[in-house]
Amino acid sequence: MKLRFQTKEESNQQQQDEFLKLSKLERLYAFFRLMEQMSKFPIKNKEDKNKDNFIIVINTKK
C-alpha cells in the first residue's frame, strides 16, 4: 500500500486523469457501477412513495 500526501485539488486532478484514460465503454460501466453503489448507501429519511396510495381492484365476472 502506498501513502500519498497531496492536496484535494491534486487528488481530484489525478482521479480525473485516471478516469479519462479509460475507454468510452469502460467509463460507461464505471458510471453504472457508481450508480449501483450509490443505491446501496444508507439514507436517514427514506420516503415511502406508496405510503398514502392504495389499490382498488374490481373483479367483474360476467
C-alpha positions as protocol buffer text, in pm:
chain_id: "A"
residue {
  index: 1
  type: MET
  ca { x: 0 y: 0 z: 0 }
}
residue {
  index: 2
  type: LYS
  ca { x: 133 y: 338 z: -97 }
}
residue {
  index: 3
  type: LEU
  ca { x: 60 y: 654 z: 102 }
}
residue {
  index: 4
  type: ARG
  ca { x: 49 y: 983 z: -84 }
}
residue {
  index: 5
  type: PHE
  ca { x: 27 y: 1327 z: 68 }
}
residue {
  index: 6
  type: GLN
  ca { x: -138 y: 1568 z: -172 }
}
residue {
  index: 7
  type: THR
  ca { x: -386 y: 1850 z: -178 }
}
residue {
  index: 8
  type: LYS
  ca { x: -750 y: 1798 z: -259 }
}
residue {
  index: 9
  type: GLU
  ca { x: -701 y: 1966 z: -596 }
}
residue {
  index: 10
  type: GLU
  ca { x: -410 y: 1735 z: -681 }
}
residue {
  index: 11
  type: SER
  ca { x: -612 y: 1431 z: -577 }
}
residue {
  index: 12
  type: ASN
  ca { x: -911 y: 1540 z: -786 }
}
residue {
  index: 13
  type: GLN
  ca { x: -688 y: 1604 z: -1087 }
}
residue {
  index: 14
  type: GLN
  ca { x: -529 y: 1260 z: -1053 }
}
residue {
  index: 15
  type: GLN
  ca { x: -870 y: 1091 z: -1031 }
}
residue {
  index: 16
  type: GLN
  ca { x: -991 y: 1282 z: -1336 }
}
residue {
  index: 17
  type: ASP
  ca { x: -681 y: 1192 z: -1537 }
}
residue {
  index: 18
  type: GLU
  ca { x: -716 y: 823 z: -1449 }
}
residue {
  index: 19
  type: PHE
  ca { x: -1085 y: 829 z: -1542 }
}
residue {
  index: 20
  type: LEU
  ca { x: -1017 y: 997 z: -1877 }
}
residue {
  index: 21
  type: LYS
  ca { x: -760 y: 727 z: -1962 }
}
residue {
  index: 22
  type: LEU
  ca { x: -1044 y: 473 z: -1971 }
}
residue {
  index: 23
  type: SER
  ca { x: -1221 y: 393 z: -2297 }
}
residue {
  index: 24
  type: LYS
  ca { x: -1573 y: 525 z: -2351 }
}
residue {
  index: 25
  type: LEU
  ca { x: -1722 y: 185 z: -2275 }
}
residue {
  index: 26
  type: GLU
  ca { x: -1518 y: 147 z: -1956 }
}
residue {
  index: 27
  type: ARG
  ca { x: -1634 y: 494 z: -1846 }
}
residue {
  index: 28
  type: LEU
  ca { x: -1995 y: 394 z: -1905 }
}
residue {
  index: 29
  type: TYR
  ca { x: -1951 y: 77 z: -1698 }
}
residue {
  index: 30
  type: ALA
  ca { x: -1777 y: 278 z: -1425 }
}
residue {
  index: 31
  type: PHE
  ca { x: -2077 y: 513 z: -1420 }
}
residue {
  index: 32
  type: PHE
  ca { x: -2319 y: 219 z: -1389 }
}
residue {
  index: 33
  type: ARG
  ca { x: -2112 y: 70 z: -1104 }
}
residue {
  index: 34
  type: LEU
  ca { x: -2116 y: 406 z: -927 }
}
residue {
  index: 35
  type: MET
  ca { x: -2495 y: 432 z: -961 }
}
residue {
  index: 36
  type: GLU
  ca { x: -2536 y: 80 z: -823 }
}
residue {
  index: 37
  type: GLN
  ca { x: -2309 y: 157 z: -527 }
}
residue {
  index: 38
  type: MET
  ca { x: -2493 y: 483 z: -456 }
}
residue {
  index: 39
  type: SER
  ca { x: -2825 y: 298 z: -435 }
}
residue {
  index: 40
  type: LYS
  ca { x: -2679 y: 88 z: -150 }
}
residue {
  index: 41
  type: PHE
  ca { x: -2581 y: 389 z: 62 }
}
residue {
  index: 42
  type: PRO
  ca { x: -2790 y: 421 z: 378 }
}
residue {
  index: 43
  type: ILE
  ca { x: -3005 y: 730 z: 393 }
}
residue {
  index: 44
  type: LYS
  ca { x: -3153 y: 888 z: 701 }
}
residue {
  index: 45
  type: ASN
  ca { x: -3504 y: 977 z: 585 }
}
residue {
  index: 46
  type: LYS
  ca { x: -3622 y: 737 z: 322 }
}
residue {
  index: 47
  type: GLU
  ca { x: -3952 y: 837 z: 168 }
}
residue {
  index: 48
  type: ASP
  ca { x: -4214 y: 574 z: 110 }
}
residue {
  index: 49
  type: LYS
  ca { x: -4371 y: 690 z: -215 }
}
residue {
  index: 50
  type: ASN
  ca { x: -4661 y: 447 z: -179 }
}
residue {
  index: 51
  type: LYS
  ca { x: -4737 y: 544 z: 180 }
}
residue {
  index: 52
  type: ASP
  ca { x: -5063 y: 728 z: 103 }
}
residue {
  index: 53
  type: ASN
  ca { x: -5160 y: 526 z: -202 }
}
residue {
  index: 54
  type: PHE
  ca { x: -5382 y: 225 z: -218 }
}
residue {
  index: 55
  type: ILE
  ca { x: -5505 y: 0 z: -495 }
}
residue {
  index: 56
  type: ILE
  ca { x: -5867 y: -81 z: -562 }
}
residue {
  index: 57
  type: VAL
  ca { x: -5919 y: -399 z: -761 }
}
residue {
  index: 58
  type: ILE
  ca { x: -6263 y: -458 z: -905 }
}
residue {
  index: 59
  type: ASN
  ca { x: -6321 y: -804 z: -1042 }
}
residue {
  index: 60
  type: THR
  ca { x: -6610 y: -822 z: -1281 }
}
residue {
  index: 61
  type: LYS
  ca { x: -6719 y: -1166 z: -1386 }
}
residue {
  index: 62
  type: LYS
  ca { x: -6994 y: -1196 z: -1641 }
}
